[in-house]
Coordinates of C-alpha atoms in Angstrom, one line a residue:
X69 CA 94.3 228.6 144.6
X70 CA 96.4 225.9 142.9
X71 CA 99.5 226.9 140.8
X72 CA 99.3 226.0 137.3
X73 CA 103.1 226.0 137.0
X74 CA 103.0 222.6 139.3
X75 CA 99.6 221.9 137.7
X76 CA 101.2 221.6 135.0
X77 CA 104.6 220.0 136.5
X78 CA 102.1 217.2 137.8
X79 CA 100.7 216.3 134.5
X80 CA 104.5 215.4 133.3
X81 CA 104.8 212.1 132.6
X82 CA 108.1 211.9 134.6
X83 CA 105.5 212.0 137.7
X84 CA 103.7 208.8 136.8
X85 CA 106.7 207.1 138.0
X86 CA 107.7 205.9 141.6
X87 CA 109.9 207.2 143.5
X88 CA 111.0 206.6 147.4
X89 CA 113.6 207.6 150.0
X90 CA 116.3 205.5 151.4
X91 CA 115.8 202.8 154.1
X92 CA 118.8 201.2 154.9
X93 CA 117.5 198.8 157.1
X94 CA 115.8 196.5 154.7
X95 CA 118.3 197.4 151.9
X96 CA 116.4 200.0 150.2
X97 CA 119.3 201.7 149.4
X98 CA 121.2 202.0 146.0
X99 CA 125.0 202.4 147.2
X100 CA 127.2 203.1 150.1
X101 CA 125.1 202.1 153.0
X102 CA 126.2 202.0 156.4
X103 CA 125.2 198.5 157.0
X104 CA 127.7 197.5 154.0
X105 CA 130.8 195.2 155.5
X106 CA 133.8 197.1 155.6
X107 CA 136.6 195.6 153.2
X108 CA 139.4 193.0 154.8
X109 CA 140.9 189.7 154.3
X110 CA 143.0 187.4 156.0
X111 CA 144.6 184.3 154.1
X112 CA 146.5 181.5 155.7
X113 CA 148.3 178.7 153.9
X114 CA 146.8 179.7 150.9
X115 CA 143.3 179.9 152.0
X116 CA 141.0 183.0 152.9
X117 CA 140.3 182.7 156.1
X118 CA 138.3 186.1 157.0
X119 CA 136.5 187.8 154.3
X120 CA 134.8 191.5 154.4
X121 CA 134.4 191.2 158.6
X122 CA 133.7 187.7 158.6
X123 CA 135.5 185.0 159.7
X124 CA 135.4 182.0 158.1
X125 CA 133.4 180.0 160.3
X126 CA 130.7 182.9 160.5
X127 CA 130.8 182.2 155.9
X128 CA 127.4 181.4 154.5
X129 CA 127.4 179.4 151.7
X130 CA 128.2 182.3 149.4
X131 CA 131.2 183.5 151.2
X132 CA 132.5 180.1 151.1
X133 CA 132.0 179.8 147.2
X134 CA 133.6 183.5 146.7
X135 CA 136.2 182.8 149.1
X136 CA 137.2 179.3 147.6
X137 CA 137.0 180.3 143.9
X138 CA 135.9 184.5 142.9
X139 CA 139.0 185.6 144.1
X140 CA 143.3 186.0 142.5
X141 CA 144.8 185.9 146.0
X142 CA 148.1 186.6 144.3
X143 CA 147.8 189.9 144.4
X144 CA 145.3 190.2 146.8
X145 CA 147.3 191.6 149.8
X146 CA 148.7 194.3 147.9
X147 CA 145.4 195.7 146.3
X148 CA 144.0 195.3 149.5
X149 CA 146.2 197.9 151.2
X150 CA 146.0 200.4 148.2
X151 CA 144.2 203.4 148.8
X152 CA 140.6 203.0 147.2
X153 CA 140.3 206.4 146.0
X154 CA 143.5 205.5 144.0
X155 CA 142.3 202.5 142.4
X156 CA 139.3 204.5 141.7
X157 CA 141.7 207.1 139.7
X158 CA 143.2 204.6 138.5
X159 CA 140.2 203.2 136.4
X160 CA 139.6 206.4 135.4
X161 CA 143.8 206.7 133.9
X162 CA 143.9 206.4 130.6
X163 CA 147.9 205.8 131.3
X164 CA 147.2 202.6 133.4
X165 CA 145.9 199.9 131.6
X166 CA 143.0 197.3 131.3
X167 CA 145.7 194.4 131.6
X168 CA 147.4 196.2 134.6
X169 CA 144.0 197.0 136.3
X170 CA 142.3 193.5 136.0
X171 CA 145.0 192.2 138.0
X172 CA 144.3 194.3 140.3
X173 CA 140.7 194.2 140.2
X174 CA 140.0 190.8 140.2
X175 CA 142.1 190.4 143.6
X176 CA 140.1 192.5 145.8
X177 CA 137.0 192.1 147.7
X178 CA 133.5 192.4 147.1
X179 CA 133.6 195.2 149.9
X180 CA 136.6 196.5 148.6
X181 CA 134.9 196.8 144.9
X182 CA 132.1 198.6 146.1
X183 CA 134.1 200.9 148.1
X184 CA 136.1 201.6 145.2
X185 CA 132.9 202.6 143.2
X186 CA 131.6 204.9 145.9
X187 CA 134.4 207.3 145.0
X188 CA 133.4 207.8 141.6
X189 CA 130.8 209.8 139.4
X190 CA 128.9 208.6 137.0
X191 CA 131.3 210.6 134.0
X192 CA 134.3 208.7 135.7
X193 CA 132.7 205.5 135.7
X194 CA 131.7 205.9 131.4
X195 CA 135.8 207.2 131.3
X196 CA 136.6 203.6 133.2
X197 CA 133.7 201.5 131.3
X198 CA 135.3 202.6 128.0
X199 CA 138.7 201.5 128.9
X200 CA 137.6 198.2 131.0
X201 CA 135.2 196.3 129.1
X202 CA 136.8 193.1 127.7
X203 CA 135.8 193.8 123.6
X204 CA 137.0 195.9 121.9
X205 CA 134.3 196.3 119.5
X206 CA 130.7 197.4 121.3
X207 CA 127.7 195.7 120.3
X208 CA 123.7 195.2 121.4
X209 CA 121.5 192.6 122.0
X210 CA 118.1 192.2 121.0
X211 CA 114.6 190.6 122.5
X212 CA 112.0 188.9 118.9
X213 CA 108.8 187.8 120.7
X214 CA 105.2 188.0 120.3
X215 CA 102.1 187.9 122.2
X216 CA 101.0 185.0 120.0
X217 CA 104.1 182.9 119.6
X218 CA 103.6 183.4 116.2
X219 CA 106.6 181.3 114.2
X220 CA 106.5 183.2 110.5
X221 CA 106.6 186.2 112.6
X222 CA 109.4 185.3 114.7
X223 CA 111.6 183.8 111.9
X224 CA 110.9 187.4 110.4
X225 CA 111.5 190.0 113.0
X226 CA 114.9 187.9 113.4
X227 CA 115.9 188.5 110.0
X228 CA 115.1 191.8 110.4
X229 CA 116.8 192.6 113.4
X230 CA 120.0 190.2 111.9
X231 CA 120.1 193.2 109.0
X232 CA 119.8 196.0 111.9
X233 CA 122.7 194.9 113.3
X234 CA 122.2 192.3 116.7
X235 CA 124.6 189.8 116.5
X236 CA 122.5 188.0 119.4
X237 CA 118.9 187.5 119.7
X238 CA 117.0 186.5 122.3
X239 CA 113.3 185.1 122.4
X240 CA 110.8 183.4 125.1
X241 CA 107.5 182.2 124.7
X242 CA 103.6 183.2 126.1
X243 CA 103.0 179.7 126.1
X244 CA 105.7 177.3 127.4
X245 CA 105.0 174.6 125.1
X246 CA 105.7 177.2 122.3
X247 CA 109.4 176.8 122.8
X248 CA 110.3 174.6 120.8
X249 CA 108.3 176.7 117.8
X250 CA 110.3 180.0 118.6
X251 CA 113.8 178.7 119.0
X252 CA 113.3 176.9 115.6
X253 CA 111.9 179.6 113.8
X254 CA 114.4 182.5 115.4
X255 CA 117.1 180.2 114.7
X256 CA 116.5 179.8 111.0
X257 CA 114.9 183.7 110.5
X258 CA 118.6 185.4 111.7
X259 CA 120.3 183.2 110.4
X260 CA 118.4 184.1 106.9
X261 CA 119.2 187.9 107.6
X262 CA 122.5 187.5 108.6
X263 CA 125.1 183.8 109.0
X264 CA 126.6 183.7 112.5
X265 CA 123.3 185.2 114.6
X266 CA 123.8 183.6 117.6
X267 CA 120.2 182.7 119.4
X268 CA 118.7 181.5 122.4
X269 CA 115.3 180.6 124.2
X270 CA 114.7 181.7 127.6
X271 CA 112.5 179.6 129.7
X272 CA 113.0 177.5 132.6
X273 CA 116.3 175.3 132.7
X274 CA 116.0 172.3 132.0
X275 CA 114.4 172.9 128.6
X276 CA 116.5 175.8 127.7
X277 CA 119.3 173.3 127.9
X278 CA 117.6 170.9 126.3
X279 CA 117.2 173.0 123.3
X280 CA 120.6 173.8 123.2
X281 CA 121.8 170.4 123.5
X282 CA 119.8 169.6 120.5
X283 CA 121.5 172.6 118.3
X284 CA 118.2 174.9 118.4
X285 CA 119.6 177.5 120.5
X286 CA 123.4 179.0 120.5
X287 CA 123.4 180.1 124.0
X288 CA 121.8 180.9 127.3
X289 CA 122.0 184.0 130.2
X290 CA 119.1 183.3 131.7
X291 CA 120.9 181.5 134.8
X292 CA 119.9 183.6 137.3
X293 CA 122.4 184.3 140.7
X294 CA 121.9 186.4 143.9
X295 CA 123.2 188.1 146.4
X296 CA 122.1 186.3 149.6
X297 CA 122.1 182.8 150.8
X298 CA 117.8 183.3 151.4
X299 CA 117.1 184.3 148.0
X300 CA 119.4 181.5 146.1
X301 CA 117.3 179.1 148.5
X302 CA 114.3 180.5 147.8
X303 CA 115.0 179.3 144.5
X304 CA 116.4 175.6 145.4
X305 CA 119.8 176.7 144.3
X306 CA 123.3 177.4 145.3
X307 CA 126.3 178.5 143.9
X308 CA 127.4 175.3 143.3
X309 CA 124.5 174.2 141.3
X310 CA 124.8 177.3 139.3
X311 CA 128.5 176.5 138.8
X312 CA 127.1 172.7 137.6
X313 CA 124.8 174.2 135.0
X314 CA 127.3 176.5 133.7
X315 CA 129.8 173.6 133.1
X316 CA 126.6 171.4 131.7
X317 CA 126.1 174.6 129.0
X318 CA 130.0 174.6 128.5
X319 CA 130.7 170.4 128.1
X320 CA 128.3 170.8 124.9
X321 CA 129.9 174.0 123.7
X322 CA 126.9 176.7 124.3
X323 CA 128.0 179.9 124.9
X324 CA 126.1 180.7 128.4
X325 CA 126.2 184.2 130.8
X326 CA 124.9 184.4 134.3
X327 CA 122.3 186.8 134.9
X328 CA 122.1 189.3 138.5
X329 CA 121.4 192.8 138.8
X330 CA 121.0 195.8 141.9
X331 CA 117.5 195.3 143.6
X332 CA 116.9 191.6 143.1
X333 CA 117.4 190.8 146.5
X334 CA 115.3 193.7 148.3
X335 CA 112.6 192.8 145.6
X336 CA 112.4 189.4 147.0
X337 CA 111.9 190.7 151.0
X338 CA 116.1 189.2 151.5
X339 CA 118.2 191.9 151.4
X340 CA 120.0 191.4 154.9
X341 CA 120.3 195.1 155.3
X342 CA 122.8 195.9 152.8
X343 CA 123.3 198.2 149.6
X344 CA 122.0 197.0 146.3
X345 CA 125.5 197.3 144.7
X346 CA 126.8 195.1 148.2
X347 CA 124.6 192.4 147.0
X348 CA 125.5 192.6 143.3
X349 CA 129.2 192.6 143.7
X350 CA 128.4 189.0 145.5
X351 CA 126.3 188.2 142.5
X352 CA 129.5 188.8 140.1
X353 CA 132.4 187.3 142.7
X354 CA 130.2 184.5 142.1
X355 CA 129.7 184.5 138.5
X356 CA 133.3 185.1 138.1
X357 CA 134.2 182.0 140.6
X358 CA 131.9 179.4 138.6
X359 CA 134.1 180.1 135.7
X360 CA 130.9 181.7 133.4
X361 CA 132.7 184.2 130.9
X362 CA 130.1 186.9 131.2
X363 CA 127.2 188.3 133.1
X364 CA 123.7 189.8 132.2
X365 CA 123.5 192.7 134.2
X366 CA 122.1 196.1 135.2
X367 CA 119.2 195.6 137.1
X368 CA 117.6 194.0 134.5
X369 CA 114.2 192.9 135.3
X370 CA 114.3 194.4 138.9
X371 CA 115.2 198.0 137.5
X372 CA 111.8 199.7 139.2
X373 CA 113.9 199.1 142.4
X374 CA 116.8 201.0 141.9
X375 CA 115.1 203.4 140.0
X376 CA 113.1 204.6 142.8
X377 CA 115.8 205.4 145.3
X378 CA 118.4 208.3 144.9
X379 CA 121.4 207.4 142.8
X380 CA 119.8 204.3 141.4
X381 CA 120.8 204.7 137.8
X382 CA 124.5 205.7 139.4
X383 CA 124.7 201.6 140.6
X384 CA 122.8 200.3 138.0
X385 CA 126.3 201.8 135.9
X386 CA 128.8 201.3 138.6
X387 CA 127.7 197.2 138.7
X388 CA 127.9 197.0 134.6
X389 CA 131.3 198.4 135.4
X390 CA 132.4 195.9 138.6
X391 CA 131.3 193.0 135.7
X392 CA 134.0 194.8 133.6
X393 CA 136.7 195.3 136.1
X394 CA 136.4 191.6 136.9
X395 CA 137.2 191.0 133.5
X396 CA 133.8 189.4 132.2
X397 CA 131.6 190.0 129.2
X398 CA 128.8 192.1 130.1
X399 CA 125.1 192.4 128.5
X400 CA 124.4 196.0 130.2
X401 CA 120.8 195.2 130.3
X402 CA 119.0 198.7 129.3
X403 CA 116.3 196.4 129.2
X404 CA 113.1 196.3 131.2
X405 CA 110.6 199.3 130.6
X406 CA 111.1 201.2 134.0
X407 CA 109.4 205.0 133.5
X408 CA 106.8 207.0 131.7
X409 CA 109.2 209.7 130.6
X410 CA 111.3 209.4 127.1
X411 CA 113.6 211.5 128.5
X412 CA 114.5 209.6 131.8
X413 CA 114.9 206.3 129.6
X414 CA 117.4 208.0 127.1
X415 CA 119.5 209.1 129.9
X416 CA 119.5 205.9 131.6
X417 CA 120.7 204.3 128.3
X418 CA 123.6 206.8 127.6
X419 CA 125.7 205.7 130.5
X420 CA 126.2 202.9 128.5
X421 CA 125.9 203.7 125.4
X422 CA 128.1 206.3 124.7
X423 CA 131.5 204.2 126.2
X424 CA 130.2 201.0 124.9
X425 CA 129.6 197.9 126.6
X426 CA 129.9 194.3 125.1
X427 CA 126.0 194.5 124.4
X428 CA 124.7 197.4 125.5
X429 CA 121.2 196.2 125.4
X430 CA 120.5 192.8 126.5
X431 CA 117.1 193.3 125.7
X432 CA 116.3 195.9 123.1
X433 CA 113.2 195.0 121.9
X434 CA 112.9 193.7 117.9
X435 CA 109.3 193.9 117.9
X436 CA 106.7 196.8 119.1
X437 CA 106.4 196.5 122.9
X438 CA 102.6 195.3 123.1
X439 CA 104.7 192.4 121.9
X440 CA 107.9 192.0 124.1
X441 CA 107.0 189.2 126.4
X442 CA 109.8 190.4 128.5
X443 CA 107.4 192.6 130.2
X444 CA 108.4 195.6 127.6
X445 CA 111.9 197.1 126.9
X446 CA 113.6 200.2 128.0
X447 CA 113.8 200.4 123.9
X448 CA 111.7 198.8 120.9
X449 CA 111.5 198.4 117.1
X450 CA 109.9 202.0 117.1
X451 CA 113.1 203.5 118.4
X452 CA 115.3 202.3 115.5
X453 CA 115.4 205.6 114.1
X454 CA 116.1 207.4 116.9
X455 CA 118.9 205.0 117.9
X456 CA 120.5 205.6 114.5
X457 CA 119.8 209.8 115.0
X458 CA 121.7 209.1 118.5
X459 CA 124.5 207.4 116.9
X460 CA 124.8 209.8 114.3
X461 CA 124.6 213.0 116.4
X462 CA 127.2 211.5 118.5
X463 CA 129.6 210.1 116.5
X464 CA 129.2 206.8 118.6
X465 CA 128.8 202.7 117.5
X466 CA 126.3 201.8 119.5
X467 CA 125.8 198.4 117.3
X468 CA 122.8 199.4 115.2
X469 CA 123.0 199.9 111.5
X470 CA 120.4 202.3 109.1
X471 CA 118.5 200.2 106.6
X472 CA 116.2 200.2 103.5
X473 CA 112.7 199.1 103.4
X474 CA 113.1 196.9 100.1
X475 CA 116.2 195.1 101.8
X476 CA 113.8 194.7 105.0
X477 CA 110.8 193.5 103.4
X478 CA 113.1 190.9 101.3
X479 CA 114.6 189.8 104.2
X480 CA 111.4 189.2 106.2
X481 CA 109.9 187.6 103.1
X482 CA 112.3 185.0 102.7
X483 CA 112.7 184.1 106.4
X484 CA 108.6 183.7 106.7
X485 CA 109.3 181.4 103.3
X486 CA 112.2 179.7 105.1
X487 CA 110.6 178.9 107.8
X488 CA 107.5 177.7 106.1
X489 CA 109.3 175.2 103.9
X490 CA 110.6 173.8 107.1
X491 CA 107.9 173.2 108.9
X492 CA 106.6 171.2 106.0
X493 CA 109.0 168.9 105.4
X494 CA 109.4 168.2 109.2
X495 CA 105.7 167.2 109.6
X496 CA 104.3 170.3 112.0
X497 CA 101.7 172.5 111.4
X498 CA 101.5 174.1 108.0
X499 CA 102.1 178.1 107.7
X500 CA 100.2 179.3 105.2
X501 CA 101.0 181.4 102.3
X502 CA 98.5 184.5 104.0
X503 CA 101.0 184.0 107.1
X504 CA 103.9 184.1 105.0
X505 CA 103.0 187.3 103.6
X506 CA 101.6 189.4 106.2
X507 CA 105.1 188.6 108.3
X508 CA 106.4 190.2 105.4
X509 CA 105.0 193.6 106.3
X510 CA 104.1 193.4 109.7
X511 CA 105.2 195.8 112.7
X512 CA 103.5 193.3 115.1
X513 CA 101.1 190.5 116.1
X514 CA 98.4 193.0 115.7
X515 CA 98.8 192.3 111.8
X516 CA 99.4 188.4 111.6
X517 CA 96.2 185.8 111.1
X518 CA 95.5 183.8 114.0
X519 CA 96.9 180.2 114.1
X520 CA 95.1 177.0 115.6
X521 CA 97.3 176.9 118.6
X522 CA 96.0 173.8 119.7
X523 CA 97.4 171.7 116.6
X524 CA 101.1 174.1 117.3
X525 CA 101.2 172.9 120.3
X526 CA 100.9 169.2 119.8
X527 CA 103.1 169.9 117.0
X528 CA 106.0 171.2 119.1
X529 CA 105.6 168.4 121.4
X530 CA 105.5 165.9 118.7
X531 CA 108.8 167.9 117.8
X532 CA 110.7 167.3 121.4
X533 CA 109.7 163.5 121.2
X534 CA 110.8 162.8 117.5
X535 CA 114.1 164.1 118.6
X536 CA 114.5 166.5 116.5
X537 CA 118.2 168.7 116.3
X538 CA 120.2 170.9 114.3
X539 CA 121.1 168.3 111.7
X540 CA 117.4 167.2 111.3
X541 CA 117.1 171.6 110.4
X542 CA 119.7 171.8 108.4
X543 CA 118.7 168.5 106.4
X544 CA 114.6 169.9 105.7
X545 CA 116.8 173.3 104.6
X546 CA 118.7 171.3 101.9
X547 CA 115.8 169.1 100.7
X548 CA 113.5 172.2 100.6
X549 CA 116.6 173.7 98.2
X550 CA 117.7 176.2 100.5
X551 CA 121.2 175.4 101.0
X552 CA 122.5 178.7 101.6
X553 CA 120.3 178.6 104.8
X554 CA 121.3 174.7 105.2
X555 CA 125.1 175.7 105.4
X556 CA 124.7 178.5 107.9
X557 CA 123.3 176.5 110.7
X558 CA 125.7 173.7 109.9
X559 CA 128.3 176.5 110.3
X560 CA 126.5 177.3 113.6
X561 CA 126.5 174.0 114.7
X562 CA 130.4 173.3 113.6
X563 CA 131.0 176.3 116.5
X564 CA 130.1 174.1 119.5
X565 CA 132.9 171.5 118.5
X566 CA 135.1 174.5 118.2
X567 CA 134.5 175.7 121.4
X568 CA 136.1 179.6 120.4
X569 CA 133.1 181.2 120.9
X570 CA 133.0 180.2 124.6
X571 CA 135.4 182.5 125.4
X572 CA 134.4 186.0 126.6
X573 CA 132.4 188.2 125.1
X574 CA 132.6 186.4 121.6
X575 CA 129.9 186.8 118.9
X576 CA 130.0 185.2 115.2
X577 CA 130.7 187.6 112.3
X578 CA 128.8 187.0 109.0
X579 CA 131.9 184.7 108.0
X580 CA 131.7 182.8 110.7
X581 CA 135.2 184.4 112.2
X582 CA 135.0 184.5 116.2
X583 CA 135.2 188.4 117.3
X584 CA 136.2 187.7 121.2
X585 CA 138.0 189.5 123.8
X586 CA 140.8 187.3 122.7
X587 CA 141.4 188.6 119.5
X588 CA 139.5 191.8 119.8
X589 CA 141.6 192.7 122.8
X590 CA 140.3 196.7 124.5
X591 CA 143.4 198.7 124.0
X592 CA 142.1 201.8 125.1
X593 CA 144.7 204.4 126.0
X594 CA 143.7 207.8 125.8
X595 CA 142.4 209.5 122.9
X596 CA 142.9 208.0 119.3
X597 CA 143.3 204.2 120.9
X598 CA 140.9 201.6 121.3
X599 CA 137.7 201.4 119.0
X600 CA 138.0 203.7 116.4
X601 CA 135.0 203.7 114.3
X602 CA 135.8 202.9 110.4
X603 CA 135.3 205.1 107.9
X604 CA 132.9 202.3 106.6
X605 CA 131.2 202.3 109.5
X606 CA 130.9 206.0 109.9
X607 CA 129.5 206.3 106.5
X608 CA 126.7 204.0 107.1
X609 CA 125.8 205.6 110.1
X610 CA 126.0 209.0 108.5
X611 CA 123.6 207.9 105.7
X612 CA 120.0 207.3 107.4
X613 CA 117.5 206.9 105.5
X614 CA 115.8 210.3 106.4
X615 CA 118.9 212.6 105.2
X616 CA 118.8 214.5 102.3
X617 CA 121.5 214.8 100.0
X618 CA 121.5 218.7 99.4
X619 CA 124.1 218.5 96.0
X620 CA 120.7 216.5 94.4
X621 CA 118.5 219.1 95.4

């Protein structure tokens, strides 16, 4: 006889998912491990000169990079022989502030980080997220793909999701010689829903910075960095190329952010025996010694790993929160689909959605998930509603906004028309009127016609060699009359000889005003300091569509 209680148990979706003990010596192991280095430094004449145990003729090439650039060594003596429970109160204070605390944090090891974290619970790293991450203002990031590459639809789910509230979108391709197609048409739908979208294509490097060079794409976190030598060899990359990209990304004012996360390195059979959060505090030493204002992190696409091991979704948290303390803008990932259970997802969400994060998604997905060529979000355009209810029931600004259908469908309507009038007066492939309209209304590619791919894809090579670029856009917008459109990516493209939204965690308001850690400085203090919510802002999120007003009843 079988019990039906665990018969039932069984049958949970929670139990579809993986799940494994610890195994420290491979690195299966989420924090704390026994074969992590023990935190110490020596610095002579300026110079670190023993690192976490290691002397430095014993560095590999990325304890040479971190040691030469990641770290203040101002201060570093003195944080180094502060207690690390009390740093870990510390972050935790709201009567110590972020300013105090990054000087502090940014001067200590990668050993010493992780040490730090160990001492604190997942409620004490959300008190320390809310107080340490470098804007003010929270905000989300979303994913606008298709399984079909489909332009009209693209241009449209970015106006949408422009409307909803993502002040960055982010797009890739099925088919790689499609890029071209979906940075255009993503460029020009959010910037129809909403001036100052910034955008970007992710795909292999050297074309994603090609695209950006030509003004088709706003910025890139798709530069990927790792925890151990093997791995960033694996790849036929270093640190120093990394830094070399970043600065390529940077000379031609595109906002870029590195991208790491816990598990990457055990994923990939390299994880020397250490913790997952070990290896990720290399990955951001690194990123924060190449220079690169922010990081994509939070396991990201490796989440499966942590996930599986006890106190997975406590690293995935405390590494958003090390990119924080070392003063960099973090995309908190909540990302890549990781379990079968609702409930499991929502929880793994919360950590960072109720303190905020600079993006808390750096993936939420626009479009249904059949269509997130990101391998499927954590989150996706059937959860808008339910992000809103969250929001609402917690009197939290967790970067999404309530909308109407009219405003929706008028907004998809024009992009689709936008993009349409484009295409046609820069010589590629014609979208039709029947395209035009059912991007209007669609939830997905499920609902669009089918294009002659063959004739798209000549057409976006055709693109590449005509040499086409931002002006080329923005001159089809004005001879096709749209010249609202036309001065929006002008406006866009004005940004990269500014330069101000290359400072952290910036994003481009609907004026065209920089919103940065610079001038949207986190105050937080205690209760009643830092972001306070609007009354504006409370009201929208109060009104949802689905509430009824009981005076009119």
């Amino acid at each position: 006889m079988k019990s039906k209680r665990f018969e039932a148990l069984r049958n949970r979706p929670i139990n579809k998912d993986g799940f494994v003990l610890e195994w420290e010596e491979v690195g299966f192991i989420a924090m704390n491990s026994s074969q992590d280095p023990k935190p110490s430094i020596k610095i002579e004449d300026g110079k670190i000169v023993e690192l976490d145990g290691k002397k430095r003729e014993e560095f590999d090439s990325i304890d040479t990079f971190i040691a030469n650039y990641g770290i203040n060594i101002e201060k570093t003596k003195e944080v180094m022989a502060m207690d690390s429970k009390k740093i870990a109160n510390m972050l935790c204070d709201p009567n110590v502030s972020r300013k105090e605390l990054v000087q502090l944090t940014t001067a200590m090891t990668p050993a010493k980080a992780v040490q730090v974290l160990g001492y604190m619970n997942v409620v004490e790293m959300m008190m320390a997220m809310q107080k340490m991450r470098a804007r003010k203002t929270p905000m989300n990031q979303c994913h606008v793909t298709n399984i079909k590459d489909n332009p009209a639809q693209i241009a449209a789910d970015g106006a949408e999701a422009a409307l909803r509230g993502f002040p960055e979108q982010e797009t890739t391709v099925g088919i790689a010689r499609y890029a071209p197609f979906n940075a255009l048409s993503l460029l020009i739908g959010s910037q129809v829903g909403r001036g100052g979208v910034l955008t970007q294509c992710s795909l292999e490097e050297a074309t994603e910075l090609a695209l950006g060079m030509r003004g088709l794409t706003c910025y890139a976190e798709t530069i990927s960095v790792y925890g151990t030598e093997d791995v960033f060899t694996d790849g036929d990359d270093t640190p120093w190329s990394k830094g070399f990209l970043a600065s390529a990304y940077a000379s031609r004012g595109l906002k870029m952010r590195f991208t790491s996360g816990t598990g990457s390195e055990v994923q990939m059979g390299y994880a020397e025996g250490k913790s997952m959060l070990y290896l990720e505090a290399r990955c951001l030493y690194i990123t924060k010694g190449a220079g690169v204002q922010g990081i994509q992190n939070g396991s990201v696409s490796c989440i499966g790993i942590p996930s599986a091991v006890p106190g997975g979704i406590r690293a995935v948290l405390a590494e958003n929160l090390l990119a924080a303390m070392l003063d960099l803008e973090c995309a908190s990932s909540n990302d890549q689909t990781f379990t079968h259970s609702d409930l499991r997802r929502s929880v793994r969400s919360l950590m960072q959605m109720a303190p905020g994060t600079d993006f808390i998604c750096s993936g939420y997905s626009a479009t249904p998930n059949y269509d997130n060529m990101f391998a499927g979000s954590n989150w996706d355009a059937e959860d808008f509603d339910d992000w809103n209810v969250i929001q609402r029931d917690l009197k939290i600004d967790a970067g999404l906004r309530p909308v109407l259908e009219e405003n929706v469908v008028a907004a998809r309507n024009k992009a689709a028309r936008v993009l349409q009038a484009v295409f046609k007066e820069l010589g590629l492939p014609e979208i039709t009127d029947e395209e035009v309209t059912a991007a209007t209304y669609a939830n997905g590619s499920k609902d669009m016609p089918p294009r002659n791919v063959v004739e798209d894809l000549k057409g976006a090579e055709d693109m590449m060699k005509r040499g086409i670029t931002g002006i080329d856009v923005v001159k089809a917008l004005y001879r096709s009359g749209y010249k609202e459109e036309a001065q929006k990516i002008l406006n866009m493209l004005k940004q990269r000889v500014a330069g101000d939204y290359l400072h952290t965690s910036a994003v481009v308001d609907k004026d065209f005003n920089v919103i940065s850690a610079v001038n949207d400085v986190n105050d937080y203090a205690g209760p009643g300091t830092g972001y306070q919510m609007s009354d504006e802002r409370w009201d929208e999120i109060k009104k949802i569509p689905a509430a009824i007003d009981p005076s009119k009843i």
